[in-house]
GROMACS .gro file of N, CA and C in nm:
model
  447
    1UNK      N    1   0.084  -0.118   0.000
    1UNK     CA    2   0.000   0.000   0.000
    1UNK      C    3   0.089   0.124   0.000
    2UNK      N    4   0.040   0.240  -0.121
    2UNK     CA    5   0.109   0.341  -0.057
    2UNK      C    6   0.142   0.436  -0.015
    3UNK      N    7   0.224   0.492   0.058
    3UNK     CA    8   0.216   0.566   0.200
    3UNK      C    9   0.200   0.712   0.166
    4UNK      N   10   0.093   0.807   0.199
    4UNK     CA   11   0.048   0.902   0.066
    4UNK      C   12   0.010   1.012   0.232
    5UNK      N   13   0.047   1.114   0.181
    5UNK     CA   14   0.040   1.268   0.241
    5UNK      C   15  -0.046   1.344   0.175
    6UNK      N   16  -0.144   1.387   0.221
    6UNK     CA   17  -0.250   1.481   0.179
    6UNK      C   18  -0.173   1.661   0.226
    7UNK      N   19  -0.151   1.717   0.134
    7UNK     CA   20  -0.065   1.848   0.151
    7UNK      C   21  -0.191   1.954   0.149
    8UNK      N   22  -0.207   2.033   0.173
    8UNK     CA   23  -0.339   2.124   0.116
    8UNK      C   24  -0.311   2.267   0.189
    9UNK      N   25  -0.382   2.382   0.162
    9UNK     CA   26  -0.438   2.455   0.207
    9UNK      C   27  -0.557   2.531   0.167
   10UNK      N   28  -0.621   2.561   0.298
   10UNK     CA   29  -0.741   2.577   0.252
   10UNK      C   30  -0.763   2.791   0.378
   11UNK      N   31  -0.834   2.850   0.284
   11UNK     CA   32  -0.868   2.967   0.340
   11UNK      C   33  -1.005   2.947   0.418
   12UNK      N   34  -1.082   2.888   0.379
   12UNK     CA   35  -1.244   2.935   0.461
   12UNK      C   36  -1.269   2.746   0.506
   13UNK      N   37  -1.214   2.683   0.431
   13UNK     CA   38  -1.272   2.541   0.528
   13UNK      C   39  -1.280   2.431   0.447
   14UNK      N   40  -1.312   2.450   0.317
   14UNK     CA   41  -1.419   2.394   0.240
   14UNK      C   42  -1.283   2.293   0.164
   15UNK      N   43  -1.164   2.326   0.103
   15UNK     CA   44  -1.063   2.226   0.081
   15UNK      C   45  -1.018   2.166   0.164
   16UNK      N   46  -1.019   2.238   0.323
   16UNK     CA   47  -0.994   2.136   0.458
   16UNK      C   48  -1.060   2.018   0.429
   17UNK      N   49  -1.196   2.051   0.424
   17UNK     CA   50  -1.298   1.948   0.392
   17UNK      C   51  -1.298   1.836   0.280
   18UNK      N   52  -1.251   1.901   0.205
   18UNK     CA   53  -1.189   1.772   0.095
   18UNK      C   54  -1.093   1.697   0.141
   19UNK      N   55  -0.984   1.784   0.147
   19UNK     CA   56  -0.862   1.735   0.205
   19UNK      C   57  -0.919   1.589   0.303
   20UNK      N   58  -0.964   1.622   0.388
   20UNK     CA   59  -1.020   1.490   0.526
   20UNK      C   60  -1.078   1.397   0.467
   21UNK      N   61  -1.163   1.440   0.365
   21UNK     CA   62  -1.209   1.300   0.292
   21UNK      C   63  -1.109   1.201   0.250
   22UNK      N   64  -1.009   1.334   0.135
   22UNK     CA   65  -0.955   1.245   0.072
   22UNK      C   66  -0.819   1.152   0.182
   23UNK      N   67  -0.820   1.191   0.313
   23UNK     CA   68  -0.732   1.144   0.377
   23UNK      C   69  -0.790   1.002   0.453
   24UNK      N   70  -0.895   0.982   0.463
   24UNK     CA   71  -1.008   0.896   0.522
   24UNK      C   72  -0.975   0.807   0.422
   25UNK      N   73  -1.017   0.834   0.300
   25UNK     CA   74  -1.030   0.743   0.168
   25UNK      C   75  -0.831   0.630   0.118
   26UNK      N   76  -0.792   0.730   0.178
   26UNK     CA   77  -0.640   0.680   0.142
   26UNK      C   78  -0.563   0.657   0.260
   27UNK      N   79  -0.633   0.654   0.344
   27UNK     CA   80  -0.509   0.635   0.471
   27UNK      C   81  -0.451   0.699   0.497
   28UNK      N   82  -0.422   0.826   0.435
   28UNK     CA   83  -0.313   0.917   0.457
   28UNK      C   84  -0.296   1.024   0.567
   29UNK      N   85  -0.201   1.080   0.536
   29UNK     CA   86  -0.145   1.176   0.672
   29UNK      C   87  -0.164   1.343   0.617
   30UNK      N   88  -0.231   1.411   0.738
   30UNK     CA   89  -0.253   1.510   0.627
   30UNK      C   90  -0.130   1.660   0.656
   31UNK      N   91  -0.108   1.761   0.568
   31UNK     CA   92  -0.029   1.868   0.615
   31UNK      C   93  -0.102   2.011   0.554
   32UNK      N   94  -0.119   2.054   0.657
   32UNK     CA   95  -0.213   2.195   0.656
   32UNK      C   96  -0.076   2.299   0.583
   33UNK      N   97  -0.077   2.335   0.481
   33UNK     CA   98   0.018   2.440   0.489
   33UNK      C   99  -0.007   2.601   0.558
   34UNK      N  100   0.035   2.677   0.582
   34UNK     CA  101  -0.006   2.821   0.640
   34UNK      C  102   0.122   2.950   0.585
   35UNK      N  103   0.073   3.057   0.518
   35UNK     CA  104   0.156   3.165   0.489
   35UNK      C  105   0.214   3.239   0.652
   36UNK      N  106   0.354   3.272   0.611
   36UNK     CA  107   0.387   3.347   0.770
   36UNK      C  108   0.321   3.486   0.749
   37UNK      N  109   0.211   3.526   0.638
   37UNK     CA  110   0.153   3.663   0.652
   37UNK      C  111  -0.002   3.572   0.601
   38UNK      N  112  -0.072   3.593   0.703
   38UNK     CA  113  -0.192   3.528   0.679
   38UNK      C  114  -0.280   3.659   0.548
   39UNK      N  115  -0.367   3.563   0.482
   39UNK     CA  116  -0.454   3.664   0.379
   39UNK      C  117  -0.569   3.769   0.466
   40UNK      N  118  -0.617   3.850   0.383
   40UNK     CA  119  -0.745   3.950   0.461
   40UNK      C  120  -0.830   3.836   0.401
   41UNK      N  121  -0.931   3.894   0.534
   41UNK     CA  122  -1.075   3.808   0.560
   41UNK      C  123  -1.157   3.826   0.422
   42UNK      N  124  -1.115   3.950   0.365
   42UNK     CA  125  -1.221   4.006   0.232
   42UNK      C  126  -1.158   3.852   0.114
   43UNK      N  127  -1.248   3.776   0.059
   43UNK     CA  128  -1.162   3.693  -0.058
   43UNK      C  129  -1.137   3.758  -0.198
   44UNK      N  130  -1.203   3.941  -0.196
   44UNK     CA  131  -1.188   4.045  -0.293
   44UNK      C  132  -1.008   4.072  -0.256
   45UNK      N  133  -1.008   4.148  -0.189
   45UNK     CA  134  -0.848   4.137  -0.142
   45UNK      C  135  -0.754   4.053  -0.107
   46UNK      N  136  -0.822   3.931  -0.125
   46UNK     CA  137  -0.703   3.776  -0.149
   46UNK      C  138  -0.693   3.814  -0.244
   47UNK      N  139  -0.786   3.811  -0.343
   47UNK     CA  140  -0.768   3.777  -0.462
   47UNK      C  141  -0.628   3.868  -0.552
   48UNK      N  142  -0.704   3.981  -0.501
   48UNK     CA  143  -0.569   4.069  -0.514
   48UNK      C  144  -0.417   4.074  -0.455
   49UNK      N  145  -0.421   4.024  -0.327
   49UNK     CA  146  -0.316   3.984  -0.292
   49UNK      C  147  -0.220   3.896  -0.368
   50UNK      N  148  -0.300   3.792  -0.405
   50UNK     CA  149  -0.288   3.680  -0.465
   50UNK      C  150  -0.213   3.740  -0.630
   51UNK      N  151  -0.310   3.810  -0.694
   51UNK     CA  152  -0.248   3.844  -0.837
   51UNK      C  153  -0.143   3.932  -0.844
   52UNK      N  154  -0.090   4.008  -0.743
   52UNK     CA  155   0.022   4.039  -0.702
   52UNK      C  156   0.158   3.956  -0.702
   53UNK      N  157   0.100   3.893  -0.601
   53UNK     CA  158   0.210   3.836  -0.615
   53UNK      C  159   0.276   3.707  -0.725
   54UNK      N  160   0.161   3.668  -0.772
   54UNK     CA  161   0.163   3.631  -0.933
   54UNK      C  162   0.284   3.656  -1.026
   55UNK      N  163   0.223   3.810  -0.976
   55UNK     CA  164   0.275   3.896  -1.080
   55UNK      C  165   0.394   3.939  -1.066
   56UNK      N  166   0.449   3.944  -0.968
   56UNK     CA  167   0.574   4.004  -0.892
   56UNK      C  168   0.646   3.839  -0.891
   57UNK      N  169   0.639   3.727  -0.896
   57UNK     CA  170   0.676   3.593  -0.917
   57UNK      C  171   0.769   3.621  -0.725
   58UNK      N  172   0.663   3.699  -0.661
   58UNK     CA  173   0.715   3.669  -0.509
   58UNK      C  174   0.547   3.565  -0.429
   59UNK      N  175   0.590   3.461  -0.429
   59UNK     CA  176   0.510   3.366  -0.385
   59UNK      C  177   0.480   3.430  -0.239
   60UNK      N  178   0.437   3.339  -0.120
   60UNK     CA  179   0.427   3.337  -0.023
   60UNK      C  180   0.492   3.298   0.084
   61UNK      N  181   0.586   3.334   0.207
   61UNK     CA  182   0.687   3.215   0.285
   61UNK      C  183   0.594   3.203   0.378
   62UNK      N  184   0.609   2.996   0.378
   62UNK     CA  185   0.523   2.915   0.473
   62UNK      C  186   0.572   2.910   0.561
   63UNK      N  187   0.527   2.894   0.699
   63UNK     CA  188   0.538   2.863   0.840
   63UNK      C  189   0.621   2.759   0.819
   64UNK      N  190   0.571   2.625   0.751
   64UNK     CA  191   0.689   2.538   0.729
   64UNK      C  192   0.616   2.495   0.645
   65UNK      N  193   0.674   2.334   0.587
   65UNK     CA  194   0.684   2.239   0.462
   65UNK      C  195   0.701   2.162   0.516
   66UNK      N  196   0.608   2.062   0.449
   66UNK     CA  197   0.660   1.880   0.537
   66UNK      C  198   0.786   1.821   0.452
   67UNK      N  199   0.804   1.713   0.504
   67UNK     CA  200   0.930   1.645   0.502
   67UNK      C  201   0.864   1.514   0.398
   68UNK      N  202   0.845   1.519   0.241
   68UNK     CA  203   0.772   1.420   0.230
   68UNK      C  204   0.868   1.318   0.168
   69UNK      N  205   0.985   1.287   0.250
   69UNK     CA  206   1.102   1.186   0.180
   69UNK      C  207   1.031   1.046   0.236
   70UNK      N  208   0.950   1.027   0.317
   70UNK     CA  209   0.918   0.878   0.353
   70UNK      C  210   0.746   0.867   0.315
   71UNK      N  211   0.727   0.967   0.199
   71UNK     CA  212   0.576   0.908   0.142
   71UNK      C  213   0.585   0.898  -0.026
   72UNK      N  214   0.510   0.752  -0.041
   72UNK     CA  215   0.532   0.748  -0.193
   72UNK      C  216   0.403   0.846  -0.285
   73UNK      N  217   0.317   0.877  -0.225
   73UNK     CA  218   0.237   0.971  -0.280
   73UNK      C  219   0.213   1.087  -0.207
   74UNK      N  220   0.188   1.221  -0.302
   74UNK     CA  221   0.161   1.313  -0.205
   74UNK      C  222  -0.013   1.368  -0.335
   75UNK      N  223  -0.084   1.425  -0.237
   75UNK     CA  224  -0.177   1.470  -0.326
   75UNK      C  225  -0.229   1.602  -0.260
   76UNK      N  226  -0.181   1.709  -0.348
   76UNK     CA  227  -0.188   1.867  -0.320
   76UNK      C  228  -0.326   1.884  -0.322
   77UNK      N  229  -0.351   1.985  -0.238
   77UNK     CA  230  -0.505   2.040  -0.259
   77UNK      C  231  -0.493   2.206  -0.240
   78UNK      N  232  -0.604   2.244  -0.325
   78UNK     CA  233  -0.564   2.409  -0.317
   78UNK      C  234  -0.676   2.425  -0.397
   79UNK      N  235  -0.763   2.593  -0.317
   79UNK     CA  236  -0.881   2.655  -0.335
   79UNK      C  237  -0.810   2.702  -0.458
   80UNK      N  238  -0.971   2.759  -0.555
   80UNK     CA  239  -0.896   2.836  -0.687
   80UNK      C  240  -0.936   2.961  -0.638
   81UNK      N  241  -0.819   3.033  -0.660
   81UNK     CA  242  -0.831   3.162  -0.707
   81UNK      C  243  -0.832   3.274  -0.820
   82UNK      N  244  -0.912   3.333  -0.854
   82UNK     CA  245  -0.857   3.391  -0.973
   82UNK      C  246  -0.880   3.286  -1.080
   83UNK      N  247  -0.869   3.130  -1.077
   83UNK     CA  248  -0.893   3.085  -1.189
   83UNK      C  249  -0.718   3.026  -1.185
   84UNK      N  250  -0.677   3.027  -1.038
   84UNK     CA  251  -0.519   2.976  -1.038
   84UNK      C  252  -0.494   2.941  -0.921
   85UNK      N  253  -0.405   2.802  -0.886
   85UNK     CA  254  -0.389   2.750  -0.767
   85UNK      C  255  -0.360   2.876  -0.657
   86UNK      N  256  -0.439   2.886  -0.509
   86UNK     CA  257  -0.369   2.978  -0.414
   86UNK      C  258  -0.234   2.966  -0.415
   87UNK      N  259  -0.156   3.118  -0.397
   87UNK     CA  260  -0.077   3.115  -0.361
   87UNK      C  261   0.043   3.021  -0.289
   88UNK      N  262  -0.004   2.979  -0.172
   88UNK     CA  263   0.078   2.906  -0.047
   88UNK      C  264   0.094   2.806  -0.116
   89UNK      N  265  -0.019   2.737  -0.178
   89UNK     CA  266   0.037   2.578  -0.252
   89UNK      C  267   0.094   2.624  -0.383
   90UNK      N  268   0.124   2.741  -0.457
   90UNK     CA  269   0.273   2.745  -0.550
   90UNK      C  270   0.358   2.749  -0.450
   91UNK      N  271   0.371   2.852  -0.373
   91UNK     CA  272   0.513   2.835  -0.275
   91UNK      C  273   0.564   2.699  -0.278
   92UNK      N  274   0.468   2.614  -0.219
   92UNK     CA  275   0.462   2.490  -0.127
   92UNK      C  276   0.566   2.400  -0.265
   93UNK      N  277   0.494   2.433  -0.368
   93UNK     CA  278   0.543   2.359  -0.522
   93UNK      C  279   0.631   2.354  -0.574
   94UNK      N  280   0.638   2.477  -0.579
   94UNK     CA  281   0.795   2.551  -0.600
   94UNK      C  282   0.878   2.512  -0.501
   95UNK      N  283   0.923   2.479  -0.429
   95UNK     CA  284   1.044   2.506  -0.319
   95UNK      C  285   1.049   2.331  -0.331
   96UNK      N  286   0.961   2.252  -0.328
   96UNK     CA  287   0.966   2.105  -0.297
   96UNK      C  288   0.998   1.985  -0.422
   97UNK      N  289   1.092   1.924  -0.451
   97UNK     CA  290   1.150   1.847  -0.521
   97UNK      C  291   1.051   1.711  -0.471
   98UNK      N  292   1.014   1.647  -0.586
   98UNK     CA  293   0.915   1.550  -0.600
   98UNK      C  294   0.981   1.410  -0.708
   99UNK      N  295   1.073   1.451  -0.694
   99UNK     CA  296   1.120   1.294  -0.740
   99UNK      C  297   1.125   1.166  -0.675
  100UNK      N  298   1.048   1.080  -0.749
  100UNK     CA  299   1.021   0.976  -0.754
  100UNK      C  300   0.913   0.922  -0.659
  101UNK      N  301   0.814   1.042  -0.709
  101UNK     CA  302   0.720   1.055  -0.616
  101UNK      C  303   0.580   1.048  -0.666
  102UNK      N  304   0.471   1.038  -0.682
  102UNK     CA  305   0.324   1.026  -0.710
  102UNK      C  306   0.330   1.170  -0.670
  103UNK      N  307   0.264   1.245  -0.747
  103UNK     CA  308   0.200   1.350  -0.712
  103UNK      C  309   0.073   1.414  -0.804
  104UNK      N  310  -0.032   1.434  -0.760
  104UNK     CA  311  -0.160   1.459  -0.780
  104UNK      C  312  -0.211   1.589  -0.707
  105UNK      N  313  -0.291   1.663  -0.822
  105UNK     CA  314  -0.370   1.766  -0.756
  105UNK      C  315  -0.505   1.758  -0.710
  106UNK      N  316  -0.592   1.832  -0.621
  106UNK     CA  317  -0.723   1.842  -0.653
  106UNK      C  318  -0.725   1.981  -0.594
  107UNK      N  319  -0.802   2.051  -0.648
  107UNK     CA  320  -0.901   2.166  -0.607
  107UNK      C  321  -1.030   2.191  -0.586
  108UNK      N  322  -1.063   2.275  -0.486
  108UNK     CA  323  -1.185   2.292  -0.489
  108UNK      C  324  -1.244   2.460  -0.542
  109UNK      N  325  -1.330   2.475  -0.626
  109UNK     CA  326  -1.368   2.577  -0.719
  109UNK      C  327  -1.513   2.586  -0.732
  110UNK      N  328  -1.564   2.711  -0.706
  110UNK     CA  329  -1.708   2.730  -0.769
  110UNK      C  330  -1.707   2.834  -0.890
  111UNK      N  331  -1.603   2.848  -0.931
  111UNK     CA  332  -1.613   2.917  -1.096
  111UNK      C  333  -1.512   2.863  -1.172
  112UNK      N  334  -1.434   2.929  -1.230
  112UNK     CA  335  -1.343   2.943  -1.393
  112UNK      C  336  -1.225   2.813  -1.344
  113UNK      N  337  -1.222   2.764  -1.414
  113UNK     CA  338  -1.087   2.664  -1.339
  113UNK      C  339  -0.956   2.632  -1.508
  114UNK      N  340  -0.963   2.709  -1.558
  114UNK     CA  341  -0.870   2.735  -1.734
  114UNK      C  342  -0.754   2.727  -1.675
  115UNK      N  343  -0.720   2.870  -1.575
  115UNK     CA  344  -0.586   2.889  -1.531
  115UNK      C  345  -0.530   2.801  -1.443
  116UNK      N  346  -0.615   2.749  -1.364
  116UNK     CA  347  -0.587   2.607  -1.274
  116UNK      C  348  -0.499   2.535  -1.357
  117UNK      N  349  -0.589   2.458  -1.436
  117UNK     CA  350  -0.535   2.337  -1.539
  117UNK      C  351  -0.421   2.378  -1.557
  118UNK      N  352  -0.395   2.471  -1.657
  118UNK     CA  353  -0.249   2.558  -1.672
  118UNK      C  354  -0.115   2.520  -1.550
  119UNK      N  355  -0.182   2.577  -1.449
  119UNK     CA  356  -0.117   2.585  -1.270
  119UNK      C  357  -0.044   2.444  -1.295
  120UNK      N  358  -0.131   2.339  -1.288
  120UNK     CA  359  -0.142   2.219  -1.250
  120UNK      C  360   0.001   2.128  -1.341
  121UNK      N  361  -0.056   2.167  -1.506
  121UNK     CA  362   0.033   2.112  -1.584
  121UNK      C  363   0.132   2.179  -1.581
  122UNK      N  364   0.126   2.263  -1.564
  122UNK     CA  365   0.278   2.340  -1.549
  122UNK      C  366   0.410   2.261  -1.442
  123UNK      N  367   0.314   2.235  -1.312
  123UNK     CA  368   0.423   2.196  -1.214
  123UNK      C  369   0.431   2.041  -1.184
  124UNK      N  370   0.366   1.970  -1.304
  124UNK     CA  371   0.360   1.840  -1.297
  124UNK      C  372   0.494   1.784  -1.424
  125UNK      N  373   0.589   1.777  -1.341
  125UNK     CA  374   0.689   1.762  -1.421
  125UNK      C  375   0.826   1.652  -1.388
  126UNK      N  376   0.746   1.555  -1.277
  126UNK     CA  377   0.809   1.400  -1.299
  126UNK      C  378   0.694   1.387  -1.193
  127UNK      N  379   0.652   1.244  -1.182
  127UNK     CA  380   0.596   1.147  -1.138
  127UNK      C  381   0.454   1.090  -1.211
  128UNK      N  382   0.373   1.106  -1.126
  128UNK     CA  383   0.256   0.996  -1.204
  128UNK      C  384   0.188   1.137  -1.226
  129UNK      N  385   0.130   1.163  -1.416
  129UNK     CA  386   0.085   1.311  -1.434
  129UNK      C  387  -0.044   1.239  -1.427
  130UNK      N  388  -0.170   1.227  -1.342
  130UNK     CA  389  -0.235   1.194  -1.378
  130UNK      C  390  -0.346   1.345  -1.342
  131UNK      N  391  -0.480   1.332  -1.430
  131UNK     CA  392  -0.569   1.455  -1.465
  131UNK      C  393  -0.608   1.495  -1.303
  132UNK      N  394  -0.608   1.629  -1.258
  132UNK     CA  395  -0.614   1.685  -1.139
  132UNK      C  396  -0.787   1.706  -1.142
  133UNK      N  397  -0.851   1.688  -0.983
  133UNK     CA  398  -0.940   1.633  -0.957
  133UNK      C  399  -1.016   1.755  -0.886
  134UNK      N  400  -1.113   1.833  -0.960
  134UNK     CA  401  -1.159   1.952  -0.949
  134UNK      C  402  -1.305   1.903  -0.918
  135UNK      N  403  -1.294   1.968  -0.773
  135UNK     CA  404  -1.442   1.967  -0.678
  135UNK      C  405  -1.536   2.068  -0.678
  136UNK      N  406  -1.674   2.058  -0.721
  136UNK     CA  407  -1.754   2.151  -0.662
  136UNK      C  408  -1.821   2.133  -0.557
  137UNK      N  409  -1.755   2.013  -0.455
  137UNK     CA  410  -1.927   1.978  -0.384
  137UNK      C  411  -1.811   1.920  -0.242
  138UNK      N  412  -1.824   1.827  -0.185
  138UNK     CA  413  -1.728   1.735  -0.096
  138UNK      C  414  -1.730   1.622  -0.200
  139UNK      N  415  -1.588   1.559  -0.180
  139UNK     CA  416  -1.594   1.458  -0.281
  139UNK      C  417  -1.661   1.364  -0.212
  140UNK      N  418  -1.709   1.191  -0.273
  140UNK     CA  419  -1.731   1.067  -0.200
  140UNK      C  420  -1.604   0.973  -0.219
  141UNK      N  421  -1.597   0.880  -0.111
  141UNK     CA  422  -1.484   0.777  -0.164
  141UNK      C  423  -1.495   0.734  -0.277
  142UNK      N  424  -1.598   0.726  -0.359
  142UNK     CA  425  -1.585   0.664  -0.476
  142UNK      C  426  -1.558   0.731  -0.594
  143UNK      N  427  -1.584   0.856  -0.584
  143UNK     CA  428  -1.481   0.962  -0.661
  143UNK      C  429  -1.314   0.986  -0.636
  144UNK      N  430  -1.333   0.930  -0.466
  144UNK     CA  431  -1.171   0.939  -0.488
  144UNK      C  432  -1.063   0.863  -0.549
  145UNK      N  433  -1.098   0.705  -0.502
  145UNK     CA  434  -1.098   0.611  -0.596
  145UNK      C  435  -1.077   0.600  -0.703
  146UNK      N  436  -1.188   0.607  -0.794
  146UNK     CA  437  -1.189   0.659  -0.962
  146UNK      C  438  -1.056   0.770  -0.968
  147UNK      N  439  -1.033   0.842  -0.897
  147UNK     CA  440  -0.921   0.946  -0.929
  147UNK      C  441  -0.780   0.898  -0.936
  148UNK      N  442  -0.760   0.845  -0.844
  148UNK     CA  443  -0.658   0.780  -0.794
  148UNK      C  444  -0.610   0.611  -0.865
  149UNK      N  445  -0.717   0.564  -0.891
  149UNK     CA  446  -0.707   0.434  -0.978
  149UNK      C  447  -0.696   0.490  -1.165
   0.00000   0.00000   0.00000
């Protein structure tokens, strides 16, 4: 079986909420990431925060990063913003070497998800590329499953 880390962050709850499923469903261990400058409560001024720093290619510095040398899968989760992975999980992406590793996305989104995909294929660049798993609802195990198989 194998040994798989649920990475995520989530702003209001709702990818937490995936995240737990999908950790239920896989056995896995989960890691909350957190920015050392938390976002404003407004998700108008994330958002902007957010395309800032986009734009400025100055990500976010995390509180910390897990250690994922003793898991053979890791599966990222991250709210959309803008129509592009949050912030904290590029940081998280960027800085972390994934060789020889399973790695999988999912997000959770109630609009545009173009620039996601983009996000996604962009930083999927060794292990298992398989299609990233975009939520509108809480997933069920049997969606997770299907994802993962």
């Amino acid at each position: 079986m194998k040994k798989t880390l649920v990475v995520y962050y989530s702003k209001t709850g709702t990818t937490a909420a995936a995240a737990r499923v999908i950790m239920a469903a896989t056995n896995g261990e989960g890691f909350e990431l957190k920015p050392v400058t938390p976002f404003p409560d407004d998700m108008y001024e994330t958002s902007d925060v957010a395309a800032a720093q986009y734009q400025a290619h100055q990500l976010p510095e995390l509180v910390s990063v897990p250690d994922i040398t003793e898991y053979d899968q890791i599966l990222i989760g991250t709210p959309t913003w803008s129509s592009r992975m949050a912030t904290p999980v590029a940081a998280f992406v960027s800085q972390t070497v994934f060789a020889d590793k399973e790695v999988r996305f999912f997000a959770t989104s109630v609009g545009q998800t173009t620039g996601l995909i983009d996000d996604f294929t962009a930083q999927l660049l060794s292990g298992d590329q398989k299609q990233p798993l975009i939520l509108t609802k809480r997933p069920t195990e049997a969606e997770i499953h299907d994802w993962l198989n």
